[in-house]
Amino acid sequence: MKVKEVIVVEGKDDTAKINQAVDADTIETNGSAIHTSIIKQIQHAKDKRGVIIFTDPDYPGERIRHIVDQAVPGCKHAFLTRNEARAKNSTTKNLGVEHASIEDIKKALESVYELQPVRESEITKAELMHYGFIGGQEANKRREQLGELLQIGHTNGKQLLKRLTMFGIGKAEFERAVLQMDQERKEKNDQS
């Protein structure tokens, strides 16, 4: 079983620690200067699956929580105490989700998340290659355009399939986006 909601965290270390505790997808804000594309991803995730904000119990973490909550109202919230988030066996005063125990992370999340069966993607890596999203000269540009159309953000080739699955993009929605991209490119070429 997998956590239904997408969990908003501050960075890669938080994602790694959460994935030790539960099977979940995350969106990383990478600091408190949250780019508008990240806010759009969070809004899209909330619309599709729901969102849990799970940031560090310090000033920057609370600032990120406030920014996301204001931009995307209706998110769920998971919290750690400062003591739970403090690095154990450390001489520094490091504080963060990445320092919490797996048990404390599970406890913080269990009151707010729902479980759903793990979903396999309807889209295959071979199809991504066939449509030019992986391994072609235009692949990066096509992934960027697809990310904008489907509101899933820009990804590299390895992340694309995971992101499509995370946002619940099915084969029909994917193929409609590819068709729209191809029509836009044809119209642009006809005008040239």
mmCIF file of N, CA and C in Angstrom, residues 82-127:
data_model
loop_
_atom_site.group_PDB
_atom_site.id
_atom_site.type_symbol
_atom_site.label_atom_id
_atom_site.label_comp_id
_atom_site.label_asym_id
_atom_site.label_seq_id
_atom_site.Cartn_x
_atom_site.Cartn_y
_atom_site.Cartn_z
ATOM 1 N N ARG A 82 10.093 19.660 18.042
ATOM 2 C CA ARG A 82 11.518 19.989 17.888
ATOM 3 C C ARG A 82 12.383 18.842 18.431
ATOM 4 N N ASN A 83 11.940 18.220 19.501
ATOM 5 C CA ASN A 83 12.693 17.120 20.085
ATOM 6 C C ASN A 83 12.723 15.911 19.134
ATOM 7 N N GLU A 84 11.591 15.591 18.515
ATOM 8 C CA GLU A 84 11.532 14.462 17.574
ATOM 9 C C GLU A 84 12.401 14.707 16.343
ATOM 10 N N ALA A 85 12.560 15.975 15.956
ATOM 11 C CA ALA A 85 13.294 16.320 14.738
ATOM 12 C C ALA A 85 14.772 16.619 14.993
ATOM 13 N N ARG A 86 15.208 16.492 16.230
ATOM 14 C CA ARG A 86 16.598 16.790 16.563
ATOM 15 C C ARG A 86 17.482 15.597 16.246
ATOM 16 N N ALA A 87 18.654 15.862 15.703
ATOM 17 C CA ALA A 87 19.601 14.792 15.369
ATOM 18 C C ALA A 87 20.037 14.087 16.643
ATOM 19 N N LYS A 88 19.849 12.782 16.678
ATOM 20 C CA LYS A 88 20.264 11.982 17.831
ATOM 21 C C LYS A 88 21.765 11.705 17.708
ATOM 22 N N ASN A 89 22.442 11.529 18.823
ATOM 23 C CA ASN A 89 23.876 11.205 18.835
ATOM 24 C C ASN A 89 24.704 12.208 18.038
ATOM 25 N N SER A 90 24.349 13.475 18.124
ATOM 26 C CA SER A 90 25.080 14.491 17.382
ATOM 27 C C SER A 90 25.437 15.631 18.319
ATOM 28 N N THR A 91 26.591 16.215 18.102
ATOM 29 C CA THR A 91 27.000 17.360 18.919
ATOM 30 C C THR A 91 26.396 18.653 18.395
ATOM 31 N N THR A 92 25.909 18.644 17.154
ATOM 32 C CA THR A 92 25.285 19.846 16.588
ATOM 33 C C THR A 92 23.815 19.885 16.972
ATOM 34 N N LYS A 93 23.214 20.994 16.749
ATOM 35 C CA LYS A 93 21.796 21.175 17.081
ATOM 36 C C LYS A 93 20.931 21.045 15.820
ATOM 37 N N ASN A 94 21.357 20.184 14.878
ATOM 38 C CA ASN A 94 20.603 20.014 13.640
ATOM 39 C C ASN A 94 19.163 19.597 13.923
ATOM 40 N N LEU A 95 18.261 20.192 13.150
ATOM 41 C CA LEU A 95 16.837 19.985 13.350
ATOM 42 C C LEU A 95 16.209 19.741 11.987
ATOM 43 N N GLY A 96 15.432 18.680 11.830
ATOM 44 C CA GLY A 96 14.748 18.482 10.563
ATOM 45 C C GLY A 96 14.119 17.109 10.437
ATOM 46 N N VAL A 97 13.235 16.982 9.477
ATOM 47 C CA VAL A 97 12.563 15.718 9.192
ATOM 48 C C VAL A 97 13.598 14.617 8.958
ATOM 49 N N GLU A 98 14.691 14.956 8.269
ATOM 50 C CA GLU A 98 15.708 13.951 7.936
ATOM 51 C C GLU A 98 16.406 13.382 9.169
ATOM 52 N N HIS A 99 16.288 14.044 10.329
ATOM 53 C CA HIS A 99 16.929 13.575 11.560
ATOM 54 C C HIS A 99 15.975 12.791 12.460
ATOM 55 N N ALA A 100 14.690 12.795 12.140
ATOM 56 C CA ALA A 100 13.700 12.124 12.977
ATOM 57 C C ALA A 100 13.796 10.608 12.823
ATOM 58 N N SER A 101 13.304 9.910 13.813
ATOM 59 C CA SER A 101 13.280 8.444 13.725
ATOM 60 C C SER A 101 12.150 8.022 12.785
ATOM 61 N N ILE A 102 12.282 6.836 12.249
ATOM 62 C CA ILE A 102 11.248 6.298 11.355
ATOM 63 C C ILE A 102 9.922 6.203 12.103
ATOM 64 N N GLU A 103 9.973 5.799 13.375
ATOM 65 C CA GLU A 103 8.752 5.685 14.181
ATOM 66 C C GLU A 103 8.075 7.042 14.350
ATOM 67 N N ASP A 104 8.853 8.098 14.611
ATOM 68 C CA ASP A 104 8.269 9.436 14.780
ATOM 69 C C ASP A 104 7.666 9.944 13.475
ATOM 70 N N ILE A 105 8.297 9.629 12.345
ATOM 71 C CA ILE A 105 7.746 10.038 11.048
ATOM 72 C C ILE A 105 6.426 9.311 10.792
ATOM 73 N N LYS A 106 6.409 8.006 11.032
ATOM 74 C CA LYS A 106 5.161 7.243 10.855
ATOM 75 C C LYS A 106 4.055 7.804 11.747
ATOM 76 N N LYS A 107 4.395 8.101 13.003
ATOM 77 C CA LYS A 107 3.411 8.629 13.952
ATOM 78 C C LYS A 107 2.874 9.989 13.483
ATOM 79 N N ALA A 108 3.754 10.845 12.977
ATOM 80 C CA ALA A 108 3.327 12.174 12.512
ATOM 81 C C ALA A 108 2.402 12.073 11.298
ATOM 82 N N LEU A 109 2.663 11.091 10.444
ATOM 83 C CA LEU A 109 1.872 10.962 9.218
ATOM 84 C C LEU A 109 0.590 10.149 9.398
ATOM 85 N N GLU A 110 0.586 9.197 10.331
ATOM 86 C CA GLU A 110 -0.515 8.231 10.362
ATOM 87 C C GLU A 110 -1.880 8.848 10.633
ATOM 88 N N SER A 111 -1.917 9.990 11.270
ATOM 89 C CA SER A 111 -3.218 10.609 11.542
ATOM 90 C C SER A 111 -3.746 11.422 10.366
ATOM 91 N N VAL A 112 -2.912 11.627 9.329
ATOM 92 C CA VAL A 112 -3.373 12.475 8.229
ATOM 93 C C VAL A 112 -3.412 11.800 6.859
ATOM 94 N N TYR A 113 -2.721 10.680 6.675
ATOM 95 C CA TYR A 113 -2.700 10.108 5.326
ATOM 96 C C TYR A 113 -3.711 8.986 5.140
ATOM 97 N N GLU A 114 -4.034 8.724 3.870
ATOM 98 C CA GLU A 114 -4.877 7.594 3.487
ATOM 99 C C GLU A 114 -4.010 6.649 2.675
ATOM 100 N N LEU A 115 -4.352 5.370 2.719
ATOM 101 C CA LEU A 115 -3.637 4.385 1.917
ATOM 102 C C LEU A 115 -4.428 4.058 0.666
ATOM 103 N N GLN A 116 -3.699 3.751 -0.381
ATOM 104 C CA GLN A 116 -4.323 3.301 -1.627
ATOM 105 C C GLN A 116 -3.419 2.243 -2.225
ATOM 106 N N PRO A 117 -3.979 1.363 -3.048
ATOM 107 C CA PRO A 117 -3.128 0.349 -3.688
ATOM 108 C C PRO A 117 -2.072 1.020 -4.562
ATOM 109 N N VAL A 118 -0.912 0.388 -4.656
ATOM 110 C CA VAL A 118 0.150 0.896 -5.524
ATOM 111 C C VAL A 118 -0.324 0.784 -6.960
ATOM 112 N N ARG A 119 -0.219 1.883 -7.699
ATOM 113 C CA ARG A 119 -0.672 1.892 -9.094
ATOM 114 C C ARG A 119 0.512 1.792 -10.022
ATOM 115 N N GLU A 120 0.396 0.912 -10.973
ATOM 116 C CA GLU A 120 1.400 0.819 -12.026
ATOM 117 C C GLU A 120 1.002 1.792 -13.127
ATOM 118 N N SER A 121 1.968 2.328 -13.801
ATOM 119 C CA SER A 121 1.704 3.265 -14.885
ATOM 120 C C SER A 121 1.130 2.538 -16.090
ATOM 121 N N GLU A 122 0.173 3.186 -16.754
ATOM 122 C CA GLU A 122 -0.368 2.651 -18.010
ATOM 123 C C GLU A 122 0.585 2.948 -19.162
ATOM 124 N N ILE A 123 1.536 3.824 -18.920
ATOM 125 C CA ILE A 123 2.473 4.274 -19.946
ATOM 126 C C ILE A 123 3.799 3.550 -19.724
ATOM 127 N N THR A 124 4.416 3.107 -20.791
ATOM 128 C CA THR A 124 5.679 2.380 -20.659
ATOM 129 C C THR A 124 6.855 3.268 -21.066
ATOM 130 N N LYS A 125 8.037 2.851 -20.654
ATOM 131 C CA LYS A 125 9.256 3.559 -21.042
ATOM 132 C C LYS A 125 9.423 3.498 -22.563
ATOM 133 N N ALA A 126 9.037 2.368 -23.161
ATOM 134 C CA ALA A 126 9.131 2.223 -24.622
ATOM 135 C C ALA A 126 8.267 3.264 -25.326
ATOM 136 N N GLU A 127 7.089 3.539 -24.772
ATOM 137 C CA GLU A 127 6.216 4.557 -25.370
ATOM 138 C C GLU A 127 6.836 5.949 -25.238
#
